[in-house]
Short mmCIF file of C-alpha atoms in Angstrom, two decimals:
data_model
loop_
_atom_site.label_atom_id
_atom_site.label_comp_id
_atom_site.label_asym_id
_atom_site.label_seq_id
_atom_site.Cartn_x
_atom_site.Cartn_y
_atom_site.Cartn_z
CA MET A 1 -52.83 -9.06 51.03
CA THR A 2 -49.83 -8.31 48.87
CA THR A 3 -46.87 -10.63 48.50
CA THR A 4 -43.40 -9.32 47.69
CA THR A 5 -40.85 -11.02 45.43
CA GLY A 6 -37.33 -9.97 44.54
CA THR A 7 -36.51 -9.44 40.86
CA GLY A 8 -33.44 -8.43 38.96
CA SER A 9 -34.73 -4.89 38.68
CA GLY A 10 -35.91 -4.52 42.25
CA THR A 11 -39.12 -5.55 43.99
CA SER A 12 -42.47 -6.52 42.43
CA TYR A 13 -45.81 -6.97 44.10
CA GLY A 14 -48.43 -9.66 43.53
CA THR A 15 -51.79 -8.70 44.96
CA ASP A 16 -54.24 -11.34 46.19
CA TRP A 17 -57.38 -9.89 44.62
CA GLN A 18 -59.59 -12.69 45.90
CA GLY A 19 -58.24 -11.99 49.37
CA TRP A 20 -59.24 -8.33 49.05
CA GLN A 21 -62.68 -9.41 47.82
CA ARG A 22 -63.13 -11.65 50.84
CA SER A 23 -61.99 -8.93 53.22
CA TRP A 24 -64.44 -6.45 51.64
CA ASP A 25 -67.25 -8.99 52.04
CA ARG A 26 -66.40 -9.57 55.70
CA GLN A 27 -66.28 -5.82 56.37
CA GLN A 28 -69.66 -5.33 54.69
CA GLU A 29 -71.15 -8.27 56.60
CA TRP A 30 -70.20 -6.58 59.87
CA TYR A 31 -72.82 -3.97 58.99
CA MET A 32 -75.21 -6.40 57.26
CA PRO A 33 -75.08 -10.02 58.49
CA ASP A 34 -77.89 -10.89 56.04
CA ARG A 35 -76.03 -9.47 53.01
CA GLU A 36 -75.91 -12.80 51.14
CA GLU A 37 -79.64 -13.29 51.57
CA ARG A 38 -80.44 -10.05 49.75
CA PHE A 39 -78.12 -11.05 46.91
CA ARG A 40 -79.85 -14.42 46.65
CA VAL A 41 -83.30 -12.86 46.42
CA MET A 42 -82.01 -10.28 43.93
CA LEU A 43 -80.77 -13.01 41.60
CA ASP A 44 -83.94 -15.06 42.14
CA MET A 45 -85.94 -12.13 40.79
CA VAL A 46 -83.53 -11.58 37.89
CA GLU A 47 -84.08 -15.20 36.86
CA ALA A 48 -87.84 -14.99 37.36
CA LEU A 49 -88.31 -11.83 35.29
CA VAL A 50 -85.54 -11.73 32.66
CA GLY A 51 -84.08 -15.24 32.60
CA PRO A 52 -80.69 -16.89 33.25
CA GLU A 53 -78.63 -15.07 30.56
CA PRO A 54 -79.15 -11.40 31.45
CA ARG A 55 -77.26 -8.31 30.38
CA VAL A 56 -76.73 -6.54 33.71
CA LEU A 57 -75.62 -3.07 34.74
CA ASP A 58 -73.92 -3.34 38.13
CA LEU A 59 -74.57 0.23 39.32
CA ALA A 60 -72.04 1.69 41.79
CA CYS A 61 -70.38 -1.70 41.54
CA GLY A 62 -67.56 -1.25 44.04
CA THR A 63 -65.38 -4.37 44.03
CA GLY A 64 -67.89 -6.21 41.83
CA SER A 65 -69.77 -8.03 44.59
CA ILE A 66 -72.98 -8.32 42.55
CA THR A 67 -71.15 -9.29 39.36
CA SER A 68 -69.26 -12.03 41.20
CA ARG A 69 -72.48 -13.59 42.45
CA LEU A 70 -74.17 -13.05 39.09
CA PHE A 71 -71.52 -15.05 37.23
CA ALA A 72 -71.44 -17.80 39.86
CA ARG A 73 -75.16 -18.35 39.35
CA PHE A 74 -75.57 -17.40 35.67
CA PRO A 75 -72.35 -18.21 33.78
CA LYS A 76 -73.75 -16.85 30.50
CA ALA A 77 -74.63 -13.45 31.94
CA VAL A 78 -72.75 -10.31 30.91
CA SER A 79 -72.14 -7.34 33.18
CA THR A 80 -71.11 -3.71 33.05
CA GLY A 81 -69.77 -2.39 36.34
CA VAL A 82 -69.83 1.37 36.79
CA ASP A 83 -68.28 3.27 39.70
CA LEU A 84 -66.09 6.27 40.48
CA ASP A 85 -64.07 4.82 43.37
CA PRO A 86 -60.55 4.13 42.00
CA ALA A 87 -59.55 1.78 44.83
CA LEU A 88 -62.62 -0.45 44.65
CA LEU A 89 -62.45 -0.47 40.85
CA THR A 90 -58.80 -1.53 41.07
CA ILE A 91 -59.87 -4.55 43.12
CA ALA A 92 -62.71 -5.29 40.70
CA GLU A 93 -60.48 -5.07 37.64
CA GLY A 94 -57.84 -7.25 39.28
CA THR A 95 -60.42 -9.84 40.32
CA PHE A 96 -62.03 -10.13 36.88
CA GLU A 97 -58.93 -9.65 34.75
CA GLY A 98 -59.31 -11.60 31.51
CA ASP A 99 -63.03 -12.25 31.98
CA ARG A 100 -64.62 -11.00 28.77
CA ARG A 101 -68.11 -11.14 30.28
CA VAL A 102 -67.54 -7.94 32.27
CA THR A 103 -66.58 -4.38 31.42
CA PHE A 104 -65.77 -1.77 34.07
CA VAL A 105 -66.49 1.91 33.49
CA THR A 106 -65.20 4.79 35.59
CA ALA A 107 -68.02 7.33 35.80
CA ASP A 108 -69.61 9.75 38.24
CA LEU A 109 -73.33 9.04 38.70
CA ALA A 110 -73.78 12.71 39.57
CA ASP A 111 -72.66 13.60 36.02
CA PRO A 112 -75.78 13.65 33.80
CA ASP A 113 -73.75 12.24 30.90
CA TRP A 114 -72.56 9.08 32.67
CA PRO A 115 -74.85 6.74 30.62
CA THR A 116 -73.04 7.75 27.41
CA GLN A 117 -69.95 5.93 28.68
CA LEU A 118 -71.70 2.55 28.87
CA PRO A 119 -71.03 -0.11 26.22
CA TYR A 120 -74.75 -0.88 25.75
CA ASP A 121 -77.80 1.31 25.22
CA SER A 122 -80.11 -0.94 27.25
CA TYR A 123 -80.00 -3.64 29.92
CA ASP A 124 -82.20 -6.51 31.07
CA ALA A 125 -81.43 -5.65 34.69
CA VAL A 126 -79.84 -2.77 36.59
CA LEU A 127 -78.73 -3.90 40.05
CA THR A 128 -77.25 -2.01 42.99
CA ALA A 129 -76.71 -2.68 46.68
CA THR A 130 -75.69 -0.56 49.66
CA ALA A 131 -74.46 2.23 47.43
CA LEU A 132 -77.09 4.87 46.67
CA HIS A 133 -77.80 5.90 50.28
CA TRP A 134 -75.10 8.56 49.94
CA LEU A 135 -77.33 10.42 47.47
CA HIS A 136 -79.89 12.97 48.61
CA SER A 137 -83.46 12.61 47.42
CA GLU A 138 -83.40 15.03 44.48
CA PRO A 139 -80.29 13.62 42.74
CA LEU A 140 -81.47 10.08 43.53
CA ALA A 141 -84.79 10.76 41.80
CA ALA A 142 -82.90 12.13 38.79
CA LEU A 143 -80.72 8.99 38.74
CA TYR A 144 -83.85 6.82 38.82
CA GLY A 145 -85.05 8.63 35.69
CA GLN A 146 -81.79 7.78 33.91
CA VAL A 147 -82.00 4.16 35.06
CA ALA A 148 -85.55 3.91 33.68
CA GLU A 149 -84.22 4.91 30.26
CA LEU A 150 -81.53 2.21 30.41
CA VAL A 151 -83.83 -0.68 31.37
CA ARG A 152 -85.52 -2.38 28.42
CA ASP A 153 -89.28 -2.90 28.40
CA GLY A 154 -89.95 -5.85 30.68
CA GLY A 155 -86.58 -5.42 32.35
CA VAL A 156 -85.93 -4.78 36.03
CA PHE A 157 -84.18 -2.45 38.44
CA MET A 158 -83.32 -3.52 41.97
CA ASN A 159 -81.88 -1.47 44.81
CA ALA A 160 -80.94 -3.12 48.12
CA ASP A 161 -80.13 -0.45 50.66
CA HIS A 162 -80.93 1.34 53.90
CA MET A 163 -84.48 2.64 53.61
CA ILE A 164 -85.89 4.22 56.75
CA ASP A 165 -89.58 4.62 57.53
CA GLU A 166 -89.72 7.70 59.74
CA THR A 167 -93.32 6.92 60.78
CA THR A 168 -92.06 4.14 63.10
CA PRO A 169 -89.56 5.85 65.44
CA ARG A 170 -89.79 3.36 68.32
CA ILE A 171 -89.29 0.39 66.00
CA ASN A 172 -86.39 2.18 64.33
CA ALA A 173 -84.71 2.99 67.64
CA ALA A 174 -85.08 -0.56 68.97
CA GLU A 175 -83.77 -2.08 65.75
CA ARG A 176 -80.80 0.24 65.68
CA ALA A 177 -79.87 -0.44 69.30
CA HIS A 178 -80.11 -4.19 68.80
CA ARG A 179 -78.10 -4.11 65.56
CA HIS A 180 -75.36 -1.95 67.07
CA ALA A 181 -75.07 -4.23 70.08
CA GLY A 182 -74.42 -7.13 67.72
CA MET A 183 -71.88 -5.05 65.80
CA GLU A 184 -70.01 -4.17 68.98
CA GLN A 185 -69.84 -7.84 69.94
CA ALA A 186 -68.51 -8.74 66.50
CA LYS A 187 -65.96 -5.92 66.75
CA ALA A 188 -64.79 -7.30 70.08
CA ASN A 189 -64.30 -10.64 68.33
CA GLY A 190 -62.03 -9.05 65.72
CA ALA A 191 -64.32 -7.76 62.96
CA VAL A 192 -62.88 -4.96 60.81
CA ASP A 193 -65.03 -1.87 60.27
CA TRP A 194 -65.14 0.56 57.33
CA ALA A 195 -62.42 2.90 58.60
CA GLU A 196 -60.04 0.08 59.53
CA TRP A 197 -60.53 -1.60 56.14
CA TRP A 198 -59.51 1.59 54.36
CA GLN A 199 -56.47 1.91 56.60
CA LEU A 200 -55.40 -1.57 55.48
CA ALA A 201 -55.99 -0.66 51.83
CA ALA A 202 -53.83 2.45 52.23
CA GLN A 203 -50.97 0.25 53.44
CA ASP A 204 -51.06 -2.03 50.39
CA PRO A 205 -48.40 -1.03 47.82
CA VAL A 206 -50.81 -1.58 44.92
CA LEU A 207 -53.88 0.03 46.50
CA ALA A 208 -52.19 2.93 48.31
CA ALA A 209 -52.32 5.40 45.40
CA PRO A 210 -55.91 4.63 44.30
CA THR A 211 -57.00 4.75 47.94
CA ALA A 212 -55.51 8.22 48.30
CA ARG A 213 -57.32 9.31 45.13
CA ARG A 214 -60.52 7.82 46.48
CA PHE A 215 -60.42 10.05 49.56
CA GLU A 216 -59.60 13.06 47.42
CA ILE A 217 -62.82 12.39 45.48
CA TYR A 218 -65.18 11.47 48.31
CA GLY A 219 -63.67 12.64 51.56
CA GLU A 220 -65.02 10.73 54.54
CA HIS A 221 -68.17 8.64 54.11
CA ALA A 222 -71.39 10.66 54.33
CA ASP A 223 -74.95 9.39 54.06
CA GLY A 224 -77.71 11.04 52.07
CA ASP A 225 -81.40 11.16 52.98
CA MET A 226 -82.28 7.41 53.07
CA PRO A 227 -86.02 7.81 52.38
CA SER A 228 -88.61 5.08 52.99
CA PRO A 229 -89.37 2.13 50.69
CA ALA A 230 -92.68 3.81 49.82
CA TRP A 231 -90.77 6.86 48.56
CA HIS A 232 -88.52 4.73 46.36
CA ALA A 233 -91.47 2.81 44.91
CA ARG A 234 -93.43 6.00 44.19
CA VAL A 235 -90.52 7.79 42.52
CA LEU A 236 -89.61 4.77 40.40
CA ARG A 237 -93.18 4.60 39.10
CA GLU A 238 -93.13 8.34 38.42
CA LYS A 239 -89.89 7.92 36.44
CA GLY A 240 -91.29 5.29 34.10
CA PHE A 241 -91.48 1.91 35.79
CA ALA A 242 -94.82 0.10 35.61
CA GLU A 243 -94.54 -1.66 38.97
CA ALA A 244 -92.37 -1.22 42.05
CA ARG A 245 -92.41 -2.74 45.53
CA PRO A 246 -90.19 -4.40 48.14
CA VAL A 247 -89.43 -8.09 47.53
CA TRP A 248 -87.22 -8.60 50.60
CA CYS A 249 -86.57 -6.68 53.78
CA SER A 250 -84.73 -6.87 57.06
CA PRO A 251 -85.52 -4.67 60.06
CA SER A 252 -83.23 -1.96 58.59
CA ASP A 253 -82.85 -2.63 54.86
CA THR A 254 -85.05 -3.24 51.83
CA LEU A 255 -84.60 -4.82 48.42
CA LEU A 256 -86.90 -2.83 46.16
CA LEU A 257 -87.79 -4.21 42.72
CA ALA A 258 -89.14 -2.16 39.81
CA VAL A 259 -90.32 -3.59 36.47
CA LYS A 260 -90.32 -1.49 33.30
#
């Protein structure tokens, strides 16, 4: 997704950032065919609880998938995207270059001081999707406490992610088998998975260096504990939210909403 042009001083590269965004979306949809539905419900609840001009923290923002959909629906919204991944942030910054509604911050959510790097002290909504499952329960609970301090009174936090109820093993096994069968069929039809997408990124002249740095930081992808929706709701209430419950779910994933 990079075009090459000759110049007097050599070769320059023009990267198709929208193309990289679309390819990221397709790769994510291989794992989650209902990905757009969770985003729609997320923004429905933002509008219902904090209105159509929210100040949003896009937590572990990646390429800016949430921010992109936020601006398409709420043009007067503002967003802060925070992430540590240099490759995904490069795509985000390229995609939103010149858009004064968004600020991107490079920060490690495992660093207790990460909120000090944000441009605002409080937010109407903190939103995240398919990102926090790499955290284990203890650091995730600590992060929820920090998020509670960033959300204004009456504001919201939403996390759409893999949340597994271990009390239903037969349901879980059947769901997983059915989902993976669909994924294998899509792969046979040409879908690109996580590993293949990163191989493509590593071949792009603009993304090669940040992709290499990304793997130095993270290594290969590793999941955390992925506790149940009930665990998330309980911990969010313990950390300072007045209400918390699922507002959307699929057989494998949940969108959990907490109100300050």
